Amino acid sequence: MCNFNFYKLFSMPILSVKNLSVFFENHQVVKNVSFELLPKKITALVGQSGSGKSVTALAIVKLLHKAKISGEVVFAEKNLLELSEEKLCKIRGQEIGFIFQDPNTSLNPLHKIGKQIAESVTVHNSKISKKDLAKRVADLLKMVELNSFISRLDDYPHQLSGGQKQRVMIAIALANNPKILIADEPTTALDVTVANDILNLILRLKNELEIAVLFITHNLRAVRKIADQVIEMKEGRITPSCDGIARVKNDTLNSPLSPRLMTGSAPKKEILTVKNLSVIHPIKKSFFKKENFYAIRDFNFTLNAEENLGVIGESGSGKSTLAIALLGLIKAQGEVKFFKEKTWAKNNFDLRAQVQIIFQDPFSSLNPRMLVKDIIAEGLLIHKIQGDVAATMDRLHLDLNLQNRYPHQLSGGQRQRVAIARALILKPEILILDEPTSALDSYTQNQILKLLAEIQNNQKISYILISHDLEVVSQIADRIMVLKAGQIVELGEKSQILSSPKEAYTKTLISNF
């Protein structure tokens, strides 16, 4: 029998979803979904982007505006879909906690962290004393392993790292001791070490607080680590699966990536030389004393034609700073030469066409007011060169019917393909990829990686791949450069870095995968 779970023999469900359907106007996006959450168990809801995972989670607590929701969501012997908004407000946050996907948009940028945590308590307990409220905030910070933050309650969200913001979101979700925690992509865009810490935290809290967790993700590595049962969604439906855990462990939800075709072992010409590259931010300590913060410090490396260099490291290690420094988009010291030409020379305009970058978030890097065809053609106009938009779209397997759409009308994978098309239409020799797959589900991620391999085989291009995902880097890179706190810790052949790293930091980084 499919979707059978051993725990159901011994545990009564704390929440039952029965024939849940969601309509936006006349379009059905969730189709007769049924599943149960069990006490003290983590249920993973997995699937490709657009499969209906997040919509399903939001529908459970009726947080979808302008949507028609049918079916049943039974909690404490009540159908949540039939409750008034007033009664639902008492359940949201108090009985069911929610960790939203992006803490940058979920946390109020104008309010201090301490105030936001306190508000999550007082909204359901307005009579709590100041003394008890302060203690509760302190207890919550300790619970999510932010003990030192007692002195940082006056900080604003932008002053926190990605992992710290996610811990604050978890503290807010747990403020009123809910029985259920819904976590929507809680590790997206976090580096592997921080993501691993967040997963361990969720595991610990599940055991200590004895709560049920609905864990929504496209990260199969995370599912393998923490899930007790797995539900897979596709095109708004739950797919039949007799053993979701086994399917995830065997990676059958993914299609394997074919290895890059190597062009031969003959040495290639050197096309990038970096010497003593540093990016320095002055810090004003006092009127008489000034200090410098090195975002990256004394980088030295080379890149050969048709070679792929993978750059890995935790958040804040200097990966993205390196990318914009290579292109001269930030003030830097040292020397960067592409094709033996200085990047930062005043007459380097033509050089920029040969060195392109694809940024981490295609949604924010694509002009929302421009059509797809104009976005792709923009570089041609700037550099006054000829190019075929339709042919480029075809090479990237983009439907030509998308030409007259705007970025918000595209899926995540389609937006990333448009970003790649915009870069490739200029026929660059070097493409810098800054976290090109971090926000994509595993299936779409594999499609993009296959596409990059296909492009390289046809166009003889070099990649600098910046990522916190070692699995992605291992698929593409010939050499790997490991960064920590703005410095190069280790640089070597992929096989050497992955199988026998020399530095302790590299060993720790690899062990987290």
Coordinates of C-alpha atoms in Angstrom, one line a residue:
M1 CA 0.0 0.0 0.0
C2 CA 1.5 3.3 -1.0
N3 CA 2.2 6.2 1.4
F4 CA 2.1 3.6 4.3
N5 CA 3.9 4.8 7.4
F6 CA 5.0 2.6 10.3
Y7 CA 4.3 5.4 12.8
K8 CA 0.6 5.5 12.0
L9 CA 0.2 2.2 13.8
F10 CA 1.2 3.8 17.1
S11 CA 0.4 7.6 16.7
M12 CA -2.8 9.5 16.1
P13 CA -2.3 12.3 13.7
I14 CA -2.2 15.8 15.2
L15 CA -3.3 17.3 11.9
S16 CA -5.1 15.7 8.9
V17 CA -5.4 17.2 5.5
K18 CA -8.1 15.7 3.4
N19 CA -8.8 16.4 -0.3
L20 CA -7.3 19.8 -0.1
S21 CA -7.7 21.8 -3.3
V22 CA -6.7 25.4 -4.1
F23 CA -8.0 27.5 -7.0
F24 CA -6.7 30.9 -8.2
E25 CA -9.6 32.2 -10.4
N26 CA -10.3 29.2 -12.7
H27 CA -6.8 27.6 -12.3
Q28 CA -6.4 24.7 -9.9
V29 CA -2.9 24.7 -8.4
V30 CA -3.4 22.1 -5.6
K31 CA -5.5 19.0 -6.4
N32 CA -7.1 16.8 -3.8
V33 CA -4.1 16.6 -1.5
S34 CA -4.4 14.4 1.6
F35 CA -1.8 13.6 4.3
E36 CA -1.3 13.6 8.0
L37 CA 1.2 15.1 10.5
L38 CA 2.2 12.9 13.4
P39 CA 3.3 14.1 16.8
K40 CA 7.1 14.3 17.3
K41 CA 7.7 13.4 13.6
I42 CA 9.1 15.5 10.7
T43 CA 7.1 15.2 7.5
A44 CA 9.0 16.4 4.5
L45 CA 7.0 17.8 1.6
V46 CA 9.2 17.8 -1.5
G47 CA 8.8 18.5 -5.2
Q48 CA 9.9 20.8 -8.0
S49 CA 9.3 24.5 -8.1
G50 CA 5.7 25.1 -8.9
S51 CA 4.5 21.7 -7.7
G52 CA 2.3 23.3 -5.0
K53 CA 4.3 22.8 -1.8
S54 CA 4.2 26.3 -0.4
V55 CA 0.6 26.9 -1.6
T56 CA -0.4 23.7 0.3
A57 CA 1.3 24.9 3.5
L58 CA -0.3 28.4 3.3
A59 CA -3.7 26.9 2.6
I60 CA -3.5 24.8 5.8
V61 CA -3.8 28.0 7.8
K62 CA -5.7 30.0 5.2
L63 CA -3.0 32.5 4.4
L64 CA -3.9 32.7 0.7
H65 CA -5.7 35.8 -0.3
K66 CA -8.0 35.7 -3.4
A67 CA -7.9 31.9 -3.4
K68 CA -10.7 29.4 -3.2
I69 CA -9.8 26.5 -0.8
S70 CA -11.8 23.3 -0.5
G71 CA -11.4 20.1 1.5
E72 CA -10.7 19.6 5.2
V73 CA -7.8 20.5 7.5
V74 CA -8.6 18.9 10.8
F75 CA -6.8 20.1 13.9
A76 CA -8.1 19.6 17.5
E77 CA -11.3 18.1 16.0
K78 CA -12.0 21.3 14.1
N79 CA -11.9 22.0 10.3
L80 CA -9.6 25.0 10.1
L81 CA -11.1 25.9 6.7
E82 CA -14.5 26.5 8.3
L83 CA -13.2 28.8 11.1
S84 CA -13.7 32.5 11.2
E85 CA -10.6 34.7 10.7
E86 CA -10.8 35.7 14.4
K87 CA -10.6 32.1 15.5
L88 CA -7.9 31.3 13.0
C89 CA -5.8 34.2 14.3
K90 CA -5.7 32.5 17.7
I91 CA -4.5 29.3 16.2
R92 CA -1.8 30.8 13.9
G93 CA 1.3 31.4 15.9
Q94 CA -0.2 29.9 19.1
E95 CA -1.0 26.3 18.0
I96 CA 0.7 26.3 14.5
G97 CA 4.0 28.2 14.1
F98 CA 5.2 29.2 10.6
I99 CA 8.8 29.8 9.4
F100 CA 8.5 31.6 6.1
Q101 CA 10.9 31.0 3.2
D102 CA 12.9 34.3 3.2
P103 CA 13.7 36.0 6.6
N104 CA 14.7 39.1 4.7
T105 CA 11.1 39.7 3.7
S106 CA 9.5 38.1 6.8
L107 CA 11.3 40.3 9.3
N108 CA 10.4 44.0 9.4
P109 CA 13.5 45.9 8.4
L110 CA 12.3 49.0 10.4
H111 CA 11.8 47.2 13.7
K112 CA 14.5 46.0 16.1
I113 CA 14.9 42.2 16.6
G114 CA 14.0 42.3 20.3
K115 CA 10.7 44.1 19.5
Q116 CA 9.8 41.6 16.8
I117 CA 10.3 38.6 19.1
A118 CA 8.4 40.3 21.9
E119 CA 5.5 41.1 19.6
S120 CA 5.1 37.4 18.7
V121 CA 4.6 36.7 22.4
T122 CA 2.3 39.6 23.3
V123 CA 0.0 39.1 20.3
H124 CA -1.3 36.0 22.0
N125 CA -0.6 37.1 25.6
S126 CA -1.3 40.8 26.0
K127 CA -1.3 40.7 29.8
I128 CA 2.2 39.3 30.2
S129 CA 4.3 41.5 32.5
K130 CA 7.5 43.3 31.3
K131 CA 9.6 41.1 33.5
D132 CA 8.1 37.9 32.2
L133 CA 8.2 39.1 28.6
A134 CA 11.9 39.9 28.9
K135 CA 12.5 36.4 30.4
R136 CA 10.5 34.8 27.6
V137 CA 12.5 36.6 24.9
A138 CA 15.7 35.5 26.6
D139 CA 14.5 31.9 26.8
L140 CA 13.6 31.9 23.2
L141 CA 17.0 33.2 22.2
K142 CA 18.6 30.5 24.3
M143 CA 16.3 27.9 22.7
V144 CA 17.5 28.8 19.2
E145 CA 21.2 29.0 20.3
L146 CA 21.4 32.8 20.2
N147 CA 22.5 33.3 23.8
S148 CA 24.8 36.1 23.0
F149 CA 22.0 38.1 21.4
I150 CA 20.7 39.4 24.7
S151 CA 23.0 42.3 24.1
R152 CA 21.9 42.7 20.5
L153 CA 18.1 43.1 20.9
D154 CA 18.4 46.6 19.5
D155 CA 19.9 45.4 16.3
Y156 CA 17.9 45.6 13.0
P157 CA 17.6 42.6 10.6
H158 CA 20.2 43.9 8.2
Q159 CA 22.8 43.7 10.9
L160 CA 22.3 39.9 11.2
S161 CA 23.8 37.1 9.1
G162 CA 21.5 34.8 7.1
G163 CA 21.7 32.1 9.7
Q164 CA 21.1 34.5 12.6
K165 CA 18.0 35.8 10.9
Q166 CA 16.7 32.3 10.3
R167 CA 17.2 31.5 14.0
V168 CA 15.2 34.7 14.9
M169 CA 12.4 33.5 12.6
I170 CA 12.4 30.1 14.4
A171 CA 12.3 31.9 17.8
I172 CA 9.3 33.9 16.6
A173 CA 7.5 30.7 15.3
L174 CA 8.0 29.0 18.7
A175 CA 7.2 32.0 20.9
N176 CA 3.9 30.5 22.1
N177 CA 4.8 26.8 22.3
P178 CA 2.9 25.6 19.2
K179 CA 2.1 22.0 18.7
I180 CA 2.9 22.1 14.9
L181 CA 5.8 23.9 13.2
I182 CA 5.6 24.5 9.4
A183 CA 9.0 25.3 7.9
D184 CA 8.9 26.5 4.3
E185 CA 12.4 26.2 2.7
P186 CA 14.2 27.2 6.0
T187 CA 17.7 26.5 4.6
T188 CA 17.4 28.0 1.1
A189 CA 20.4 30.2 0.2
L190 CA 22.2 29.4 3.4
D191 CA 25.8 28.0 3.1
V192 CA 26.2 24.3 3.9
T193 CA 27.6 24.8 7.4
V194 CA 24.8 27.2 8.5
A195 CA 22.2 25.1 6.8
N196 CA 23.5 22.1 8.7
D197 CA 23.3 24.0 12.0
I198 CA 19.6 25.0 11.2
L199 CA 18.7 21.4 10.4
N200 CA 20.3 20.2 13.7
L201 CA 18.4 22.9 15.5
I202 CA 15.1 21.8 14.1
L203 CA 15.8 18.2 15.0
R204 CA 16.7 19.2 18.5
L205 CA 13.6 21.4 19.0
K206 CA 11.4 18.7 17.6
N207 CA 12.6 16.2 20.2
E208 CA 12.7 18.7 23.1
L209 CA 9.4 20.3 22.5
E210 CA 7.7 17.2 21.1
I211 CA 6.2 19.0 18.2
A212 CA 5.1 17.9 14.7
V213 CA 7.1 19.5 11.8
L214 CA 6.0 20.0 8.2
F215 CA 9.3 20.5 6.4
I216 CA 8.9 22.0 2.9
T217 CA 12.0 21.8 0.8
H218 CA 13.6 21.0 -2.6
N219 CA 16.8 20.1 -0.9
L220 CA 17.0 16.3 -0.8
R221 CA 20.1 16.3 1.3
A222 CA 18.2 18.1 4.0
V223 CA 15.4 15.5 3.7
R224 CA 17.8 12.6 4.1
K225 CA 19.1 14.2 7.3
I226 CA 15.9 14.9 9.2
A227 CA 12.7 13.5 7.7
D228 CA 10.7 10.7 9.3
Q229 CA 8.3 10.5 6.3
V230 CA 8.3 12.0 2.8
I231 CA 5.5 13.3 0.6
E232 CA 6.3 14.1 -3.0
M233 CA 4.2 16.6 -4.9
K234 CA 4.1 17.1 -8.7
E235 CA 1.8 19.4 -10.6
G236 CA -0.3 20.0 -7.6
R237 CA -0.8 16.4 -6.7
I238 CA 0.8 13.9 -4.3
T239 CA 2.6 11.3 -6.3
P240 CA 2.1 7.6 -5.4
S241 CA 5.1 6.5 -3.5
C242 CA 5.4 3.3 -1.5
D243 CA 8.6 4.4 0.2
G244 CA 9.4 8.1 0.0
I245 CA 12.4 7.9 2.3
A246 CA 14.0 5.2 0.1
R247 CA 13.3 7.2 -3.0
V248 CA 15.1 10.2 -1.5
K249 CA 18.0 8.2 -0.2
N250 CA 18.4 6.7 -3.7
D251 CA 18.0 10.1 -5.2
T252 CA 15.4 8.9 -7.6
L253 CA 13.6 12.2 -7.4
N254 CA 16.7 13.6 -9.3
S255 CA 17.9 12.9 -12.8
P256 CA 21.6 12.3 -12.7
L257 CA 23.9 14.9 -14.3
S258 CA 26.0 13.6 -17.1
P259 CA 29.7 14.4 -16.6
R260 CA 31.1 17.2 -18.6
L261 CA 32.8 16.1 -21.8
M262 CA 36.5 16.9 -21.5
T263 CA 38.2 18.4 -24.5
G264 CA 41.5 16.6 -23.8
S265 CA 44.4 16.9 -21.4
A266 CA 46.5 19.2 -23.4
P267 CA 47.4 22.4 -21.5
K268 CA 45.3 25.4 -22.3
K269 CA 46.3 29.1 -22.5
E270 CA 46.0 31.2 -19.4
I271 CA 43.1 33.6 -19.8
L272 CA 42.9 35.0 -16.2
T273 CA 45.6 36.1 -13.9
V274 CA 44.9 37.4 -10.4
K275 CA 47.7 38.8 -8.2
N276 CA 47.4 40.1 -4.7
L277 CA 43.8 41.0 -5.1
S278 CA 42.3 42.7 -2.0
V279 CA 39.0 44.5 -1.3
I280 CA 39.3 46.7 1.8
H281 CA 36.5 48.5 3.7
P282 CA 37.7 51.1 6.1
I283 CA 36.2 51.0 9.6
K284 CA 36.1 54.2 11.6
K285 CA 36.7 53.3 15.2
S286 CA 37.3 56.9 16.5
F287 CA 38.5 60.2 15.2
F288 CA 42.2 59.3 15.7
K289 CA 42.0 55.5 15.1
K290 CA 40.9 53.9 11.8
E291 CA 41.0 50.2 11.0
N292 CA 40.4 48.2 7.8
F293 CA 38.2 45.2 7.1
Y294 CA 39.4 42.9 4.4
A295 CA 36.5 41.4 2.5
I296 CA 39.1 39.5 0.5
R297 CA 42.8 39.6 1.1
D298 CA 45.8 38.8 -1.2
F299 CA 44.1 36.5 -3.7
N300 CA 46.5 34.8 -6.2
F301 CA 45.2 32.3 -8.8
T302 CA 44.9 31.7 -12.5
L303 CA 42.3 30.3 -14.9
N304 CA 43.0 28.5 -18.2
A305 CA 40.9 28.4 -21.3
E306 CA 38.0 25.8 -21.1
E307 CA 38.8 25.3 -17.4
N308 CA 36.2 25.4 -14.6
L309 CA 37.2 26.9 -11.3
G310 CA 34.8 26.2 -8.3
V311 CA 34.8 28.6 -5.4
I312 CA 33.3 27.4 -2.2
G313 CA 33.1 28.7 1.4
E314 CA 30.6 29.8 4.1
S315 CA 28.5 32.9 4.0
G316 CA 30.8 35.9 4.5
S317 CA 33.9 34.1 3.2
G318 CA 34.2 36.6 0.3
K319 CA 32.8 34.5 -2.7
S320 CA 30.5 37.2 -4.1
T321 CA 32.9 40.0 -3.3
L322 CA 35.5 38.1 -5.5
A323 CA 33.0 38.0 -8.4
I324 CA 32.4 41.7 -8.5
A325 CA 36.0 42.5 -7.8
L326 CA 37.1 40.4 -10.8
L327 CA 34.8 42.6 -13.0
G328 CA 36.0 45.8 -11.5
L329 CA 32.5 46.6 -10.1
I330 CA 34.0 47.4 -6.7
K331 CA 37.1 49.3 -5.7
A332 CA 40.0 46.8 -5.2
Q333 CA 43.7 46.6 -4.9
G334 CA 46.0 44.2 -6.8
E335 CA 46.0 43.1 -10.4
V336 CA 43.4 41.3 -12.5
K337 CA 44.2 40.5 -16.1
F338 CA 41.8 38.9 -18.5
F339 CA 43.5 37.8 -21.7
K340 CA 46.6 39.8 -20.5
E341 CA 44.6 43.0 -20.4
K342 CA 44.0 44.9 -17.2
T343 CA 40.3 44.7 -16.2
W344 CA 40.2 48.0 -14.5
A345 CA 41.7 50.1 -17.4
K346 CA 39.5 52.9 -18.5
N347 CA 39.2 51.5 -22.0
N348 CA 38.1 48.0 -20.9
F349 CA 34.5 48.4 -22.2
D350 CA 35.0 45.9 -25.0
L351 CA 36.5 43.4 -22.5
R352 CA 33.2 43.3 -20.5
A353 CA 31.5 41.5 -23.4
Q354 CA 34.0 38.7 -23.1
V355 CA 33.6 38.3 -19.4
Q356 CA 30.0 38.0 -18.2
I357 CA 28.3 37.2 -14.9
I358 CA 25.1 35.5 -13.8
F359 CA 24.0 36.7 -10.4
Q360 CA 22.5 34.6 -7.6
D361 CA 18.9 35.8 -7.9
P362 CA 17.6 36.0 -11.4
F363 CA 14.4 37.7 -10.3
S364 CA 16.2 40.7 -8.9
S365 CA 18.8 40.8 -11.6
L366 CA 16.3 40.9 -14.5
N367 CA 14.5 44.2 -15.2
P368 CA 10.9 43.7 -14.2
R369 CA 9.7 46.2 -16.7
M370 CA 11.4 44.7 -19.7
L371 CA 10.2 41.8 -21.9
V372 CA 12.3 38.7 -22.1
K373 CA 13.4 39.4 -25.7
D374 CA 14.5 42.9 -24.7
I375 CA 16.4 41.7 -21.7
I376 CA 18.3 39.2 -23.8
A377 CA 19.1 41.8 -26.5
E378 CA 20.1 44.6 -24.1
G379 CA 23.8 43.6 -24.2
L380 CA 23.8 43.6 -28.0
L381 CA 22.7 47.3 -28.0
I382 CA 25.2 48.3 -25.4
H383 CA 28.1 46.7 -27.1
K384 CA 26.9 47.4 -30.6
I385 CA 27.4 43.8 -31.8
Q386 CA 25.1 41.4 -33.8
G387 CA 23.3 38.5 -32.2
D388 CA 20.2 36.4 -32.7
V389 CA 17.8 36.4 -29.7
A390 CA 15.6 33.6 -31.1
A391 CA 18.6 31.4 -31.8
T392 CA 20.0 32.0 -28.3
M393 CA 16.7 31.1 -26.7
D394 CA 16.5 28.0 -28.8
R395 CA 20.0 26.9 -27.6
L396 CA 18.9 27.3 -24.0
H397 CA 15.7 25.4 -24.6
L398 CA 13.6 28.4 -23.9
D399 CA 10.2 28.4 -25.6
L400 CA 10.0 31.3 -28.1
N401 CA 6.5 32.1 -26.8
L402 CA 8.2 33.5 -23.7
Q403 CA 9.7 36.4 -25.7
N404 CA 6.9 38.7 -24.9
R405 CA 6.6 37.9 -21.2
Y406 CA 7.9 39.7 -18.2
P407 CA 10.2 38.1 -15.5
H408 CA 7.4 37.7 -13.0
Q409 CA 5.5 35.5 -15.5
L410 CA 8.4 33.0 -15.6
S411 CA 9.3 30.1 -13.3
G412 CA 12.6 30.2 -11.4
G413 CA 14.3 27.9 -13.9
Q414 CA 13.1 30.0 -16.9
R415 CA 14.3 33.2 -15.3
Q416 CA 17.8 31.6 -14.8
R417 CA 17.8 30.5 -18.4
V418 CA 17.0 34.0 -19.5
A419 CA 19.9 35.4 -17.4
I420 CA 22.2 32.8 -19.0
A421 CA 20.9 33.8 -22.5
R422 CA 21.5 37.5 -21.8
A423 CA 25.2 36.6 -21.0
L424 CA 25.8 34.1 -23.7
I425 CA 24.4 36.1 -26.6
L426 CA 27.6 38.2 -26.3
K427 CA 29.7 35.1 -26.9
P428 CA 31.9 35.5 -23.8
E429 CA 35.0 33.4 -23.1
I430 CA 34.5 33.5 -19.4
L431 CA 31.3 33.2 -17.4
I432 CA 31.2 33.9 -13.7
L433 CA 28.3 32.0 -12.0
D434 CA 27.4 33.4 -8.6
E435 CA 25.2 30.8 -6.9
P436 CA 23.3 30.0 -10.1
T437 CA 21.2 27.2 -8.6
S438 CA 20.8 28.1 -5.0
A439 CA 17.1 29.0 -5.2
L440 CA 16.1 26.2 -7.6
D441 CA 14.6 22.8 -6.8
S442 CA 16.8 19.7 -7.4
Y443 CA 15.2 18.8 -10.7
T444 CA 15.5 22.3 -12.2
Q445 CA 19.0 22.6 -10.7
N446 CA 20.1 19.5 -12.6
Q447 CA 18.6 20.9 -15.8
I448 CA 20.6 24.1 -15.4
L449 CA 23.8 22.2 -14.7
K450 CA 23.2 19.9 -17.7
L451 CA 22.6 23.1 -19.8
L452 CA 25.9 24.6 -18.6
A453 CA 27.8 21.4 -19.5
E454 CA 26.1 21.4 -23.0
I455 CA 27.0 25.1 -23.5
Q456 CA 30.7 24.4 -22.6
N457 CA 31.0 21.5 -25.0
N458 CA 29.6 23.6 -27.8
Q459 CA 31.1 27.0 -27.1
K460 CA 34.5 26.2 -25.4
I461 CA 33.8 28.6 -22.5
S462 CA 35.4 28.8 -19.1
Y463 CA 33.4 29.0 -15.8
I464 CA 34.1 30.4 -12.4
L465 CA 31.4 28.8 -10.3
I466 CA 30.8 30.3 -6.9
S467 CA 28.6 28.2 -4.6
H468 CA 28.1 27.0 -1.1
D469 CA 26.8 23.7 -2.5
L470 CA 29.7 21.3 -2.9
E471 CA 27.5 18.8 -4.8
V472 CA 27.0 21.5 -7.5
V473 CA 30.6 22.4 -7.6
S474 CA 31.7 18.8 -7.9
Q475 CA 29.6 18.4 -11.0
I476 CA 31.3 21.2 -12.9
A477 CA 34.7 22.2 -11.4
D478 CA 38.1 21.0 -12.6
R479 CA 39.8 22.8 -9.7
I480 CA 38.3 24.0 -6.4
M481 CA 39.3 27.1 -4.4
V482 CA 38.2 27.1 -0.7
L483 CA 37.6 30.5 1.0
K484 CA 37.3 31.4 4.7
A485 CA 37.0 34.9 6.2
G486 CA 38.2 36.6 3.0
Q487 CA 41.3 34.4 2.4
I488 CA 42.2 31.4 0.2
V489 CA 42.5 28.4 2.5
E490 CA 43.1 25.8 -0.1
L491 CA 43.4 25.6 -3.9
G492 CA 43.8 22.4 -5.9
E493 CA 42.5 19.8 -8.3
K494 CA 38.9 18.7 -7.6
S495 CA 39.9 15.1 -6.8
Q496 CA 42.5 16.2 -4.3
I497 CA 40.2 18.7 -2.5
L498 CA 37.3 16.2 -2.3
S499 CA 39.2 13.1 -1.4
S500 CA 42.2 14.3 0.6
P501 CA 41.9 17.9 1.7
K502 CA 44.9 19.3 3.6
E503 CA 43.2 22.0 5.7
A504 CA 41.0 21.3 8.7
Y505 CA 38.5 23.9 7.6
T506 CA 38.1 22.2 4.2
K507 CA 37.6 18.8 5.9
T508 CA 34.9 20.3 8.1
L509 CA 33.2 21.9 5.1
I510 CA 33.2 18.6 3.1
S511 CA 32.0 16.5 6.1
N512 CA 28.8 18.6 6.3
F513 CA 27.7 17.2 2.9

